[in-house]
Coordinates of C-alpha atoms and ligand atoms in Angstrom, one line a residue:
X18 CA 64.7 68.3 128.3
X19 CA 67.6 70.7 128.6
X20 CA 68.9 72.6 131.7
X21 CA 71.1 75.6 131.5
X22 CA 72.6 74.9 134.9
X23 CA 72.4 72.5 137.8
X24 CA 70.6 75.3 139.8
X25 CA 68.0 75.4 137.0
X26 CA 67.5 71.6 137.3
X27 CA 67.3 71.8 141.1
X28 CA 64.9 74.8 141.0
X29 CA 62.2 72.6 139.4
X30 CA 62.0 70.4 142.5
X31 CA 59.4 72.6 144.1
X32 CA 58.8 70.7 147.4
X33 CA 59.1 67.2 148.9
X34 CA 55.6 65.7 149.2
X35 CA 56.6 62.2 150.5
X36 CA 60.0 61.6 152.2
X37 CA 62.3 58.7 151.6
X38 CA 61.5 57.4 155.2
X39 CA 57.7 57.7 154.6
X40 CA 58.0 55.7 151.3
X41 CA 60.2 53.0 152.9
X42 CA 57.8 52.6 155.9
X43 CA 54.8 52.3 153.5
X44 CA 56.6 49.8 151.3
X45 CA 57.4 47.6 154.3
X46 CA 53.7 47.8 155.4
X47 CA 52.5 46.8 151.8
X48 CA 55.0 44.0 151.7
X49 CA 53.7 42.6 155.0
X50 CA 50.2 42.8 153.6
X51 CA 51.3 40.8 150.5
X52 CA 53.0 38.2 152.7
X53 CA 49.8 37.8 154.7
X54 CA 47.5 37.6 151.7
X55 CA 49.6 35.1 149.8
X56 CA 50.9 33.1 152.8
X57 CA 53.8 31.3 151.2
X58 CA 52.1 31.0 147.7
X59 CA 54.5 32.0 144.9
X60 CA 53.6 35.2 143.1
X61 CA 54.5 37.0 139.9
X62 CA 55.3 40.8 140.4
X63 CA 54.7 42.7 137.1
X64 CA 56.1 46.2 137.0
X65 CA 55.2 48.8 134.4
X66 CA 58.3 50.5 133.1
X67 CA 59.8 52.9 133.5
X68 CA 58.0 54.7 136.3
X69 CA 57.5 51.7 138.6
X70 CA 61.1 50.3 138.5
X71 CA 62.2 51.8 141.8
X72 CA 59.0 50.8 143.6
X73 CA 59.3 47.3 142.2
X74 CA 62.9 47.0 143.4
X75 CA 61.9 47.9 147.0
X76 CA 58.7 45.8 147.0
X77 CA 60.5 42.7 145.7
X78 CA 63.2 43.1 148.4
X79 CA 60.6 43.5 151.1
X80 CA 58.3 40.6 150.4
X81 CA 59.2 37.1 151.8
X82 CA 56.8 35.0 149.7
X83 CA 58.5 33.3 146.7
X84 CA 58.4 35.9 143.9
X85 CA 59.2 36.0 140.2
X86 CA 59.5 39.4 138.5
X87 CA 58.5 40.5 135.1
X88 CA 58.4 43.9 133.3
X89 CA 56.1 45.5 130.8
X90 CA 56.4 48.9 129.2
X91 CA 53.6 51.2 128.5
X92 CA 53.7 54.7 127.2
X93 CA 51.1 57.3 128.0
X94 CA 53.1 60.5 128.7
X95 CA 55.5 61.9 126.1
X96 CA 58.3 64.1 127.3
X97 CA 56.2 66.4 129.4
X98 CA 53.5 66.8 132.0
X99 CA 50.5 66.4 129.8
X100 CA 49.0 63.0 129.0
X101 CA 48.7 62.0 125.4
X102 CA 45.5 60.1 126.1
X103 CA 46.7 57.0 124.3
X104 CA 48.1 53.9 126.0
X105 CA 50.7 52.0 124.0
X106 CA 52.1 48.6 125.2
X107 CA 55.7 48.7 123.9
X108 CA 57.0 45.7 125.7
X109 CA 54.9 42.7 126.9
X110 CA 55.6 39.9 129.4
X111 CA 56.1 36.4 128.1
X112 CA 54.9 34.3 131.0
X113 CA 51.9 32.0 130.7
X114 CA 49.7 33.8 133.2
X115 CA 47.4 30.7 133.8
X116 CA 50.2 29.5 136.1
X117 CA 50.5 32.7 138.2
X118 CA 49.1 34.7 141.0
X119 CA 49.8 38.1 139.4
X120 CA 50.4 41.4 141.2
X121 CA 50.8 44.5 139.1
X122 CA 53.3 47.0 140.6
X123 CA 52.5 50.5 139.3
X124 CA 53.9 54.0 140.1
X125 CA 50.7 56.1 139.9
X126 CA 47.1 56.0 139.0
X127 CA 46.2 59.3 137.3
X128 CA 43.4 59.2 134.6
X129 CA 43.4 55.4 135.1
X130 CA 43.6 54.7 131.4
X131 CA 47.0 52.9 131.5
X132 CA 46.0 50.5 134.2
X133 CA 42.5 49.8 133.0
X134 CA 43.9 48.8 129.6
X135 CA 46.7 46.7 131.1
X136 CA 44.4 45.0 133.6
X137 CA 41.9 44.2 130.8
X138 CA 44.6 42.7 128.7
X139 CA 46.2 40.6 131.5
X140 CA 43.0 39.4 133.0
X141 CA 42.0 38.0 129.6
X142 CA 45.0 35.7 130.0
X143 CA 43.3 34.0 132.9
X144 CA 45.8 34.3 135.8
X145 CA 45.1 32.3 139.0
X146 CA 44.5 35.6 140.8
X147 CA 45.1 39.2 140.0
X148 CA 45.8 42.4 142.1
X149 CA 47.0 45.9 141.4
X150 CA 49.3 47.8 143.9
X151 CA 49.9 51.4 143.2
X152 CA 52.4 53.6 145.0
X153 CA 50.4 56.8 144.3
X154 CA 46.8 57.7 143.5
X155 CA 45.5 61.0 142.1
X156 CA 41.7 60.2 142.3
X157 CA 40.7 63.8 141.3
X158 CA 42.2 63.2 137.9
X159 CA 40.3 60.0 137.0
X160 CA 38.6 59.8 133.6
X161 CA 37.9 56.0 133.6
X162 CA 36.5 53.9 136.4
X163 CA 39.5 52.3 137.9
X164 CA 40.6 51.5 141.5
X165 CA 43.8 49.7 142.5
X166 CA 43.5 47.0 145.2
X167 CA 46.1 48.7 147.3
X168 CA 47.4 52.3 147.2
X169 CA 50.3 53.5 149.4
X170 CA 49.7 57.3 149.1
X171 CA 46.7 59.4 147.9
X172 CA 47.9 62.7 146.6
X173 CA 46.3 65.9 145.2
X174 CA 46.5 66.9 141.6
X175 CA 50.2 67.9 141.3
X176 CA 52.6 66.6 138.7
X177 CA 55.1 64.7 140.8
X178 CA 58.7 63.5 140.2
X179 CA 61.1 61.1 141.9
X180 CA 61.3 57.5 143.1
X181 CA 61.0 56.3 139.5
X182 CA 58.7 59.1 138.2
X183 CA 60.2 61.5 135.7
X184 CA 59.8 64.7 133.9
X185 CA 61.4 64.5 130.4
X186 CA 63.3 61.4 131.7
X187 CA 65.0 63.3 134.5
X188 CA 64.4 63.1 138.3
X189 CA 63.7 59.3 138.4
X190 CA 66.7 58.9 140.7
X191 CA 65.4 61.1 143.5
X192 CA 64.8 59.0 146.6
X193 CA 61.7 60.9 147.5
X194 CA 58.5 62.1 145.8
X195 CA 58.4 65.8 145.0
X196 CA 56.2 68.3 143.3
X197 CA 57.6 69.5 139.9
X198 CA 57.2 73.1 138.9
X199 CA 58.6 75.4 136.2
Ligands
5GP217 P1 47.1 57.3 133.6 O1 47.0 56.3 132.5 O2 46.6 56.8 134.9 O3 46.6 58.7 133.3 O4 48.7 57.6 133.8 C1 49.5 56.6 134.1 C2 51.0 57.0 133.8 O5 51.1 58.4 133.6 C3 51.8 56.7 135.1 O6 52.1 55.4 135.1 C4 52.9 57.7 135.0 O7 53.9 57.1 134.2 C5 52.3 58.9 134.3 N1 51.9 59.9 135.3 C6 50.7 60.2 135.7 N2 50.7 61.2 136.6 C7 52.1 61.5 136.8 C8 52.8 62.5 137.6 O8 52.2 63.2 138.4 N3 54.1 62.5 137.4 C9 54.8 61.7 136.5 N4 56.1 61.8 136.5 N5 54.1 60.8 135.8 C10 52.8 60.7 135.9

């Protein structure tokens, strides 16, 4: 993605949907719920790169249960705002999941394809328990039957950027969630 100017880059950030403060308050609430559910039992937080890296960073700092972290990489959007329809696991985790209570930390559930594929794959490795936490959910876009166990924000069908989410690899470093527009 090319920008002819900084103004051009800025102009595509249409409006802030979820502020930094709102995100941080919701992350704290989610971390408290994780602490209560696992009650001192060690967990493995698995984040899906790249979109969930900021969310993962905040969640892992906010929980107080003993936590290991791991990263997977899945590709489902290619340099734009339209889904390719395919889910490709380009980097897998190496842990033996039979030893772990696993929590998937994901940025957004859109069509649901990415998570339903990843969940199928990881559950087949027999973890001690399994949960999915998603920062955002766009239920109106769902094409496969998938629900996360915990969702921090439900949003309408807008393409969003910020807090880890990109458009053409830019905007991941915004501290808030914004609507993207040409
Ligand atoms: P799904 O497989 O549920 O259709 O899509 C999952 C992936 O598509 C997400 O993990 C995310 O990387 C990307 N995605 C879906 N909706 C959006 C969006 O509104 N903004 C951005 N930046 N990525 C999205």
